GROMACS .gro file of N, CA and C in nm:
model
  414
    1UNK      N    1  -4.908  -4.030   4.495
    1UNK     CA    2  -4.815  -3.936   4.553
    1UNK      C    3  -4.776  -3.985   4.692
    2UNK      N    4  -4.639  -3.989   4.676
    2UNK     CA    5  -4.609  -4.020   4.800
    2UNK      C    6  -4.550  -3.918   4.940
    3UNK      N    7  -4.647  -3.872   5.027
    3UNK     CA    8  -4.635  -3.853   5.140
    3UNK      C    9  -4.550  -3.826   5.197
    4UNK      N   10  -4.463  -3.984   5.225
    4UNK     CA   11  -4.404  -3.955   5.339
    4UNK      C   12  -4.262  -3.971   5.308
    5UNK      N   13  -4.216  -3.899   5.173
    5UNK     CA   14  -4.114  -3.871   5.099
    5UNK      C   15  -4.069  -3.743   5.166
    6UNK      N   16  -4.183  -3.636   5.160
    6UNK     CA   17  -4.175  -3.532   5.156
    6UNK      C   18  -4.174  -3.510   5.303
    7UNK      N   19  -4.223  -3.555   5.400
    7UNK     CA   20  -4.227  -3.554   5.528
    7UNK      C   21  -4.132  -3.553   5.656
    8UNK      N   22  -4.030  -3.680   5.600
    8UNK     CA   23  -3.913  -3.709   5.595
    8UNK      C   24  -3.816  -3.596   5.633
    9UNK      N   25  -3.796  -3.491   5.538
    9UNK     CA   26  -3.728  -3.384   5.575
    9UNK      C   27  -3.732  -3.324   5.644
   10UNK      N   28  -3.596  -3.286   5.752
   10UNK     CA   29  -3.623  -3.200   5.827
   10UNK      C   30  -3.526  -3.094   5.838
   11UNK      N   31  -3.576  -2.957   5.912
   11UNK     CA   32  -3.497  -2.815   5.844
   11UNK      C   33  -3.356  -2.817   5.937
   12UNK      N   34  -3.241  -2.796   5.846
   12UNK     CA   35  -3.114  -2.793   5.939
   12UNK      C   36  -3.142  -2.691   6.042
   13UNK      N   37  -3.045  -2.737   6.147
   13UNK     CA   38  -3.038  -2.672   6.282
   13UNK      C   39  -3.016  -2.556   6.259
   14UNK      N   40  -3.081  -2.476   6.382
   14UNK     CA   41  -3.079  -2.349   6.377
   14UNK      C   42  -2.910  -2.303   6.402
   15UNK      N   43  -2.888  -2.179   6.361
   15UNK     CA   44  -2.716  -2.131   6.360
   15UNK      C   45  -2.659  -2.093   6.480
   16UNK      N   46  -2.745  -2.057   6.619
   16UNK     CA   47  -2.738  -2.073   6.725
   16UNK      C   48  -2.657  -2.215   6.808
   17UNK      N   49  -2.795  -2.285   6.780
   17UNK     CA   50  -2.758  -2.423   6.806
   17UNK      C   51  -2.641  -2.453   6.745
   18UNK      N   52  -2.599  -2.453   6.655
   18UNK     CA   53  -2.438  -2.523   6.580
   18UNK      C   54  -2.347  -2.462   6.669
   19UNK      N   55  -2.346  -2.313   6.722
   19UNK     CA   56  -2.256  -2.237   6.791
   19UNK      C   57  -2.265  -2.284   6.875
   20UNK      N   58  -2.319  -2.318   6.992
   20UNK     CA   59  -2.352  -2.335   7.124
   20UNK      C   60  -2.294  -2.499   7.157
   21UNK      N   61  -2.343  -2.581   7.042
   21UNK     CA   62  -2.282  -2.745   7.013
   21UNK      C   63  -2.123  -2.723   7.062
   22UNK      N   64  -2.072  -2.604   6.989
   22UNK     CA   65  -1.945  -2.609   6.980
   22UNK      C   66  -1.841  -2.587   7.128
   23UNK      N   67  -1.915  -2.482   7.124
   23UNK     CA   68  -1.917  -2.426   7.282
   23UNK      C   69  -1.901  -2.556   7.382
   24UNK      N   70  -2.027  -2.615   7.369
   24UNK     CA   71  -2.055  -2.695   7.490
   24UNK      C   72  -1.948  -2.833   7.486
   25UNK      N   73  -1.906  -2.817   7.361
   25UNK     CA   74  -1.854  -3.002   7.325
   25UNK      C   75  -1.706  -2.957   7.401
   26UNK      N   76  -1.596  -2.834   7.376
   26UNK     CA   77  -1.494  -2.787   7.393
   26UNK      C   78  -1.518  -2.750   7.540
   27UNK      N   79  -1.592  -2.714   7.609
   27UNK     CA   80  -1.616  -2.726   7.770
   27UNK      C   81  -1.651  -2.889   7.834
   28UNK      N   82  -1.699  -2.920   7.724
   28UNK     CA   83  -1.712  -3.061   7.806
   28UNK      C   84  -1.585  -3.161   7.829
   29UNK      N   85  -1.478  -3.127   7.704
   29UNK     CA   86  -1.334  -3.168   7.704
   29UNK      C   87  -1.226  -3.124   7.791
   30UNK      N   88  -1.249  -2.971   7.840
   30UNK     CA   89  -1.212  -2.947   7.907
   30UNK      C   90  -1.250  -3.011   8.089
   31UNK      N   91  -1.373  -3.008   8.106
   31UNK     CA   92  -1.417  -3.092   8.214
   31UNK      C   93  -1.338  -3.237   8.223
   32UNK      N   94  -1.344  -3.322   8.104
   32UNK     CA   95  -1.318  -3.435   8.166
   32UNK      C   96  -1.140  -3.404   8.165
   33UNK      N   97  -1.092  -3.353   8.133
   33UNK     CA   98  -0.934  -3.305   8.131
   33UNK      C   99  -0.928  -3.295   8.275
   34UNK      N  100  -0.962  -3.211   8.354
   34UNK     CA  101  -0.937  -3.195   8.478
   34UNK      C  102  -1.016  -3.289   8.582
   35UNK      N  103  -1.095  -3.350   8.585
   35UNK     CA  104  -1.131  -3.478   8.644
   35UNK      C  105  -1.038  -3.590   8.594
   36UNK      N  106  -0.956  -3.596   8.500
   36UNK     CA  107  -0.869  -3.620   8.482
   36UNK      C  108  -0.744  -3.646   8.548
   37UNK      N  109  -0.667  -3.505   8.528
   37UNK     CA  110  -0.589  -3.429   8.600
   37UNK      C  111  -0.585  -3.499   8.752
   38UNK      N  112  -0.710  -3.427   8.828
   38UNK     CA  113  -0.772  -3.469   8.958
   38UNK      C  114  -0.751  -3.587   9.014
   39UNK      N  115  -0.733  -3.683   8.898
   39UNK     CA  116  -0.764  -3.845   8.960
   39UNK      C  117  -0.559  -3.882   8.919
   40UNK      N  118  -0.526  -3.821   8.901
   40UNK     CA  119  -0.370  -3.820   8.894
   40UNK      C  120  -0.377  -3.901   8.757
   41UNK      N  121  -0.416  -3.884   8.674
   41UNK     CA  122  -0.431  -3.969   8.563
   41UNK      C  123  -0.348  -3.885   8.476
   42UNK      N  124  -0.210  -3.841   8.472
   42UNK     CA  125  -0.172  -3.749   8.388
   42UNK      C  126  -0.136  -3.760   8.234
   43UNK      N  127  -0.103  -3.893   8.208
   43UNK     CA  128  -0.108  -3.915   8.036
   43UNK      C  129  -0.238  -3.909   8.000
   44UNK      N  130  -0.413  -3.959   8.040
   44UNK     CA  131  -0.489  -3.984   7.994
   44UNK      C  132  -0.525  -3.822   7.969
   45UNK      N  133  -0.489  -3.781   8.103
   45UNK     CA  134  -0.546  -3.624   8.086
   45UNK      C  135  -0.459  -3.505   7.931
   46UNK      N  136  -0.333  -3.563   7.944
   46UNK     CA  137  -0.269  -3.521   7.849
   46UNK      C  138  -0.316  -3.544   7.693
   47UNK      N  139  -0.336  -3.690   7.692
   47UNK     CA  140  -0.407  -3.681   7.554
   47UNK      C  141  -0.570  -3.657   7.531
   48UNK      N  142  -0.625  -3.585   7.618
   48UNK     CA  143  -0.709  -3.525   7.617
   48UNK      C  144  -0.677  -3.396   7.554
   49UNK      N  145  -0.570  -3.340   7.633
   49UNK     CA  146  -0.590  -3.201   7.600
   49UNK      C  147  -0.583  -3.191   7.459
   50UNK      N  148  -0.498  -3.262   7.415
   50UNK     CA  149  -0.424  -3.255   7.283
   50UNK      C  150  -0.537  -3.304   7.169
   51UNK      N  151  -0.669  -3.399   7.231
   51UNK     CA  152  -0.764  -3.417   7.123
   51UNK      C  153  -0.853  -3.253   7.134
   52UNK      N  154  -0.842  -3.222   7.259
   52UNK     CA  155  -0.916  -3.082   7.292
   52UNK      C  156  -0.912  -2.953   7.207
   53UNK      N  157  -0.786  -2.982   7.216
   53UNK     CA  158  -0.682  -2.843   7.076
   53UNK      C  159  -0.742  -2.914   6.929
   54UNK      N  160  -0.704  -2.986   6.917
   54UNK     CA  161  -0.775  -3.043   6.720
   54UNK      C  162  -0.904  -3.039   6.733
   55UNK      N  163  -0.988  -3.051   6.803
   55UNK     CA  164  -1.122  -3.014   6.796
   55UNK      C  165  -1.184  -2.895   6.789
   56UNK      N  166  -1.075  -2.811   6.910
   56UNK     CA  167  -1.123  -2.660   6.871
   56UNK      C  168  -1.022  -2.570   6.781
   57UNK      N  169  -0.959  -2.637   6.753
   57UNK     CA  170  -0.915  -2.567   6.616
   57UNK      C  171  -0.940  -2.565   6.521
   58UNK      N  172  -1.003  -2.752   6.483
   58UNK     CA  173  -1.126  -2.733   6.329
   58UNK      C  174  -1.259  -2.650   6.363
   59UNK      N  175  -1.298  -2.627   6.492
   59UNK     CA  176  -1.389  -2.541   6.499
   59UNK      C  177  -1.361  -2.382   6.474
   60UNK      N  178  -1.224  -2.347   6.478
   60UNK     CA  179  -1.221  -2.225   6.496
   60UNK      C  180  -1.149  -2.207   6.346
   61UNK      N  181  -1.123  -2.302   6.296
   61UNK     CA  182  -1.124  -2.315   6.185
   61UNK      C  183  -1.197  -2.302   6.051
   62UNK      N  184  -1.347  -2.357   6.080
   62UNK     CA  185  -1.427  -2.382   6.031
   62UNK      C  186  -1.519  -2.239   6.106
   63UNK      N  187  -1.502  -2.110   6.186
   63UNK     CA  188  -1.535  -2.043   6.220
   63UNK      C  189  -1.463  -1.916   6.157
   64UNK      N  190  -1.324  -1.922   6.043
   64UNK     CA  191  -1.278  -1.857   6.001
   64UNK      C  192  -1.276  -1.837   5.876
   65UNK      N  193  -1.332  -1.939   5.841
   65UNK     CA  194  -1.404  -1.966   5.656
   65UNK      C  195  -1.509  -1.846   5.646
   66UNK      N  196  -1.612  -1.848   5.746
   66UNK     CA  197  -1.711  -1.751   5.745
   66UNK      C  198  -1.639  -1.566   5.738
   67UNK      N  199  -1.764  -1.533   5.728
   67UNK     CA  200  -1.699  -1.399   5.725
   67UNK      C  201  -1.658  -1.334   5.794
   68UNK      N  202  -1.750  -1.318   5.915
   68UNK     CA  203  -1.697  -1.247   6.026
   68UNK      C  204  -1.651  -1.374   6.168
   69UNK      N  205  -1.562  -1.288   6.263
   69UNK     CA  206  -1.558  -1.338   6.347
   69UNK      C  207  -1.585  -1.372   6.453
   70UNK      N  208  -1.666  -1.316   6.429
   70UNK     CA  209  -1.809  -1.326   6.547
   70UNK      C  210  -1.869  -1.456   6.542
   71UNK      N  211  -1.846  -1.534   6.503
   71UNK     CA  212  -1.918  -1.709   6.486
   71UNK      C  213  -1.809  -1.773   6.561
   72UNK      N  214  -1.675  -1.751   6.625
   72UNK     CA  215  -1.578  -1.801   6.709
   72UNK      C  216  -1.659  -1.771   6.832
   73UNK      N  217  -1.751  -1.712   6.858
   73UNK     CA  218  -1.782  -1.703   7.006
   73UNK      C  219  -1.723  -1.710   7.123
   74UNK      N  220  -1.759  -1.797   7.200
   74UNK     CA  221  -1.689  -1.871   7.311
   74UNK      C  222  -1.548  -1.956   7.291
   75UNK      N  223  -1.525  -1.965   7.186
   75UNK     CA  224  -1.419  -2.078   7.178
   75UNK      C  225  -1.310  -1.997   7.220
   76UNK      N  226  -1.239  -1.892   7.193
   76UNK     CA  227  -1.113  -1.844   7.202
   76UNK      C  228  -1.100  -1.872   7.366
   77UNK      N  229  -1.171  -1.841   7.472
   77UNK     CA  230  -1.140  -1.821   7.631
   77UNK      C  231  -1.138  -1.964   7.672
   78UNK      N  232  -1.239  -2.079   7.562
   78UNK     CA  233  -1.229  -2.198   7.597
   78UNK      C  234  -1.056  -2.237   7.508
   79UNK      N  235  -1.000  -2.194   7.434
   79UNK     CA  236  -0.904  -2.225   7.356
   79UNK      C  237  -0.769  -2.208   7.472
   80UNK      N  238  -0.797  -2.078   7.515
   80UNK     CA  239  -0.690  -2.042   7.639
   80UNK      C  240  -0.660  -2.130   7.743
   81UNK      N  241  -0.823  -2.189   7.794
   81UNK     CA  242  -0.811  -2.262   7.949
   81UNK      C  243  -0.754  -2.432   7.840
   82UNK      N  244  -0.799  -2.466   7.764
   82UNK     CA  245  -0.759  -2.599   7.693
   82UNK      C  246  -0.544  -2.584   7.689
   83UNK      N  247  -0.534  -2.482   7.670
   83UNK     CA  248  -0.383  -2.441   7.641
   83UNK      C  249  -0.322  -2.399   7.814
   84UNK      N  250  -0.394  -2.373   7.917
   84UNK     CA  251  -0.317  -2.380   8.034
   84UNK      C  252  -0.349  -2.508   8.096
   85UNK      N  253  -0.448  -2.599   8.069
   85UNK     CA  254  -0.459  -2.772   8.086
   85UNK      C  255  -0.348  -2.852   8.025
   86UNK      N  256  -0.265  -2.816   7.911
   86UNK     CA  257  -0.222  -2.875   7.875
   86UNK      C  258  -0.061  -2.883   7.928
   87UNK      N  259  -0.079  -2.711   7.972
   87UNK     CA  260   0.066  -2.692   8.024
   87UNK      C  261   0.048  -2.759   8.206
   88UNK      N  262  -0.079  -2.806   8.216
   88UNK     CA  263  -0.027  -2.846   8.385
   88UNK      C  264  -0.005  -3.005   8.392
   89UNK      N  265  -0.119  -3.027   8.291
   89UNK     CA  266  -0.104  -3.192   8.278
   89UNK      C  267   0.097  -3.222   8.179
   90UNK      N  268   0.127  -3.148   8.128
   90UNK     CA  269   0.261  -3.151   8.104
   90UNK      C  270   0.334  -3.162   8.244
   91UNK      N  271   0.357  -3.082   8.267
   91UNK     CA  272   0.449  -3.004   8.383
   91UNK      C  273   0.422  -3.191   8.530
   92UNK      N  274   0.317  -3.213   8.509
   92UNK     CA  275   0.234  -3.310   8.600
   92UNK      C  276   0.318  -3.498   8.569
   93UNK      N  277   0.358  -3.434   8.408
   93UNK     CA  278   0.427  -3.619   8.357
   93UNK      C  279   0.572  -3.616   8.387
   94UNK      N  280   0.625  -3.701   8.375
   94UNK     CA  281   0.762  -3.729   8.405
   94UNK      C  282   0.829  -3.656   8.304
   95UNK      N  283   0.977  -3.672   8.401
   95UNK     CA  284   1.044  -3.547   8.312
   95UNK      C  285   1.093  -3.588   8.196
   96UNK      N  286   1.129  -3.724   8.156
   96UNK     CA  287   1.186  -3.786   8.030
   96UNK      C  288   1.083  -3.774   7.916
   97UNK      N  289   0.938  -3.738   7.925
   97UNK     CA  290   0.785  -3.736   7.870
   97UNK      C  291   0.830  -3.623   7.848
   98UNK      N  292   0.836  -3.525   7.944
   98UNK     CA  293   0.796  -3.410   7.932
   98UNK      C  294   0.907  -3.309   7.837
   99UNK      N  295   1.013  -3.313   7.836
   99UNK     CA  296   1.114  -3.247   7.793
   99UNK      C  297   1.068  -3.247   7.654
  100UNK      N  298   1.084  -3.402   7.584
  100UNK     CA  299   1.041  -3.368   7.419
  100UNK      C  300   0.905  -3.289   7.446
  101UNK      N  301   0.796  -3.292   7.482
  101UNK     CA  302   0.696  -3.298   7.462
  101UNK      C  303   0.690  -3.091   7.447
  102UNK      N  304   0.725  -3.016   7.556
  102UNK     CA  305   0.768  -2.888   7.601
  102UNK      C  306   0.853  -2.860   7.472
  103UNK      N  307   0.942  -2.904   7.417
  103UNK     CA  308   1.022  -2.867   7.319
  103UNK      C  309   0.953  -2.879   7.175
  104UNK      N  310   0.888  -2.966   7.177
  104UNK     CA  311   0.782  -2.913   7.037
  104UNK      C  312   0.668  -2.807   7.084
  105UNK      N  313   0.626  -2.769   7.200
  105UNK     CA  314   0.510  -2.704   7.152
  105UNK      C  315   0.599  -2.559   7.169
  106UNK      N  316   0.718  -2.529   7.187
  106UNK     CA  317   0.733  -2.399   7.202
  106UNK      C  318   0.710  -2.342   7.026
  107UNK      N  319   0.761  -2.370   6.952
  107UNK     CA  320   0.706  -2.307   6.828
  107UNK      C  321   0.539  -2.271   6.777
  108UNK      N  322   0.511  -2.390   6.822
  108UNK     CA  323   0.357  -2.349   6.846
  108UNK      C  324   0.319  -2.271   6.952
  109UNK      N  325   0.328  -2.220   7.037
  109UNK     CA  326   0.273  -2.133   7.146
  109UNK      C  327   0.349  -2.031   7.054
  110UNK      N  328   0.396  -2.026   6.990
  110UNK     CA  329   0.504  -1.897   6.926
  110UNK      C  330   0.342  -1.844   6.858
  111UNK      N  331   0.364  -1.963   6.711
  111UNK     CA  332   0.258  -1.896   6.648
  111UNK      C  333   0.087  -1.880   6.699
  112UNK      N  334   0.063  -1.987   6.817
  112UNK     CA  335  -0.056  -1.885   6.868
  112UNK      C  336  -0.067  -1.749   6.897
  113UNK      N  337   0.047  -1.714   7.009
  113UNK     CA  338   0.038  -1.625   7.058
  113UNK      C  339   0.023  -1.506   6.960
  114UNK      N  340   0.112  -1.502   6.808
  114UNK     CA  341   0.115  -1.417   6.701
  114UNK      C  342  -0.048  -1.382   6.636
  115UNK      N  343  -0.114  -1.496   6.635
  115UNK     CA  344  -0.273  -1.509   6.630
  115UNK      C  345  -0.324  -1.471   6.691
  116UNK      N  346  -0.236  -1.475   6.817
  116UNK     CA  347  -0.387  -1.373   6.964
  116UNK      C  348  -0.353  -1.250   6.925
  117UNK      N  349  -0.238  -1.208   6.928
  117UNK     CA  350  -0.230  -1.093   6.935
  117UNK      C  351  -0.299  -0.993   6.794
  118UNK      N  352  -0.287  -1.050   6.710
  118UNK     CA  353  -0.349  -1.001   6.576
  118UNK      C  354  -0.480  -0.974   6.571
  119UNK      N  355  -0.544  -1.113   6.645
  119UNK     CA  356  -0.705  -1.113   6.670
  119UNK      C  357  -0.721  -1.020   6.814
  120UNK      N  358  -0.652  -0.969   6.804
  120UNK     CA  359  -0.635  -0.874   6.977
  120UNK      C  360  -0.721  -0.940   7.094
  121UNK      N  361  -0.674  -1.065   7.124
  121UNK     CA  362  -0.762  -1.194   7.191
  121UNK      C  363  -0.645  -1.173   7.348
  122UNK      N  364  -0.703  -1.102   7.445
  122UNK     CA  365  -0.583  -1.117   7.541
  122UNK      C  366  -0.625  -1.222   7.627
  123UNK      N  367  -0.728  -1.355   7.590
  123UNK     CA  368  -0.747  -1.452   7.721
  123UNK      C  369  -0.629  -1.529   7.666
  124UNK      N  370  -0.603  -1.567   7.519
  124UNK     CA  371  -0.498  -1.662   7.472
  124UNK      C  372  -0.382  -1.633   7.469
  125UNK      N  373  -0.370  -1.472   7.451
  125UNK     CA  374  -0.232  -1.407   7.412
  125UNK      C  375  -0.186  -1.439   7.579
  126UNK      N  376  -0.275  -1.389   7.684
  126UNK     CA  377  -0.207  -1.357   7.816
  126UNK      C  378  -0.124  -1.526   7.869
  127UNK      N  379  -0.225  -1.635   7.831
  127UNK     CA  380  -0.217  -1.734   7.872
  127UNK      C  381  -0.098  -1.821   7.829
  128UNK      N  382  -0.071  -1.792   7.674
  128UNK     CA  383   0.028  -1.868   7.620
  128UNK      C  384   0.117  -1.758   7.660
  129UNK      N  385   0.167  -1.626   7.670
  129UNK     CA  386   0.312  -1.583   7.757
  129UNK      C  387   0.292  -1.648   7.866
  130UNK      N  388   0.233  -1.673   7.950
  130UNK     CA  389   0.273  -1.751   8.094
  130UNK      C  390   0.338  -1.877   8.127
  131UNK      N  391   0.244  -1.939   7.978
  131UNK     CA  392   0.287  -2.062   7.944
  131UNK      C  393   0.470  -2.083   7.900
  132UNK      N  394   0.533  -1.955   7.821
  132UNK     CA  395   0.642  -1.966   7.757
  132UNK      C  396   0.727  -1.930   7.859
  133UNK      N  397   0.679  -1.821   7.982
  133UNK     CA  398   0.780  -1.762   8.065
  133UNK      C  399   0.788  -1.896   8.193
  134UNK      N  400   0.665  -1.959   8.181
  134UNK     CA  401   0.738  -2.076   8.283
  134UNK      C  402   0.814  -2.183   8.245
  135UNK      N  403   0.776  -2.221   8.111
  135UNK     CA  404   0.914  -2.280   8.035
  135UNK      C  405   0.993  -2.202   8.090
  136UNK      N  406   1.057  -2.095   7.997
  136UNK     CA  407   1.176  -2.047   8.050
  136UNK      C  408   1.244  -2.054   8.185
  137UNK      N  409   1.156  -2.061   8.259
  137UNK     CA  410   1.235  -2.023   8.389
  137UNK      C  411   1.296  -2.132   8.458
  138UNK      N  412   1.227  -2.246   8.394
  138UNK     CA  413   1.231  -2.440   8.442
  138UNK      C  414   1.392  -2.452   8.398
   0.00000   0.00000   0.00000
């Protein structure tokens, strides 16, 4: 009989820990975004943000399969500050960058905002109107 077959195994992570992973990985993206930002690095910081959003969206994604929504935790307020990073590191690139770039995400800030508001989430809902009314006003 072999031993160290059976030994080998070890028990998946606790459901805490997976939450908290998530948490911490989407704050840590956000960190280097604005050290980023900071160092005038504004495309690098830009495609940060934008890996920032696909990461926490398969998370919040993969947080909406489940049943309740209470396993999104932290992500939505981290989802908000990732979505006003994106609008400064925009606003931060040149304007020939920036014009296409502003003109595709307005449909998308459309349908977030329709998502915050449904999930009655006012860190994302508040954040993406700010985001659309300073478009507008540019």
């Amino acid at each position: 009989m072999d031993e160290d077959e059976t030994n080998d195994e070890q028990p998946p992570p606790a459901t805490y820990l997976v939450k908290s992973a998530r948490e911490v990985e989407s704050w840590l993206i956000t960190l280097a975004i604005r050290v980023q930002w900071r160092a005038k690095k504004y495309e690098e910081a830009y495609s940060w943000t934008e890996k920032g959003l696909n990461v926490i969206d398969a998370h919040l994604a993969e947080c909406s399969a489940s049943v309740s929504d209470d396993d999104a935790g932290g992500l939505h307020p981290l989802l908000a500050r990732l979505l006003r990073y994106r609008s400064l590191t925009s606003e931060s690139l040149p304007p020939s960058a920036r014009s296409a770039l502003v003109a595709n995400q307005r449909s998308e800030l459309a349908g977030r905002h329709t998502t915050a508001v449904l999930r009655r989430d006012a860190d994302v809902s508040a954040t993406v109107l700010n985001i659309m009314l300073r478009d507008l006003l540019e």
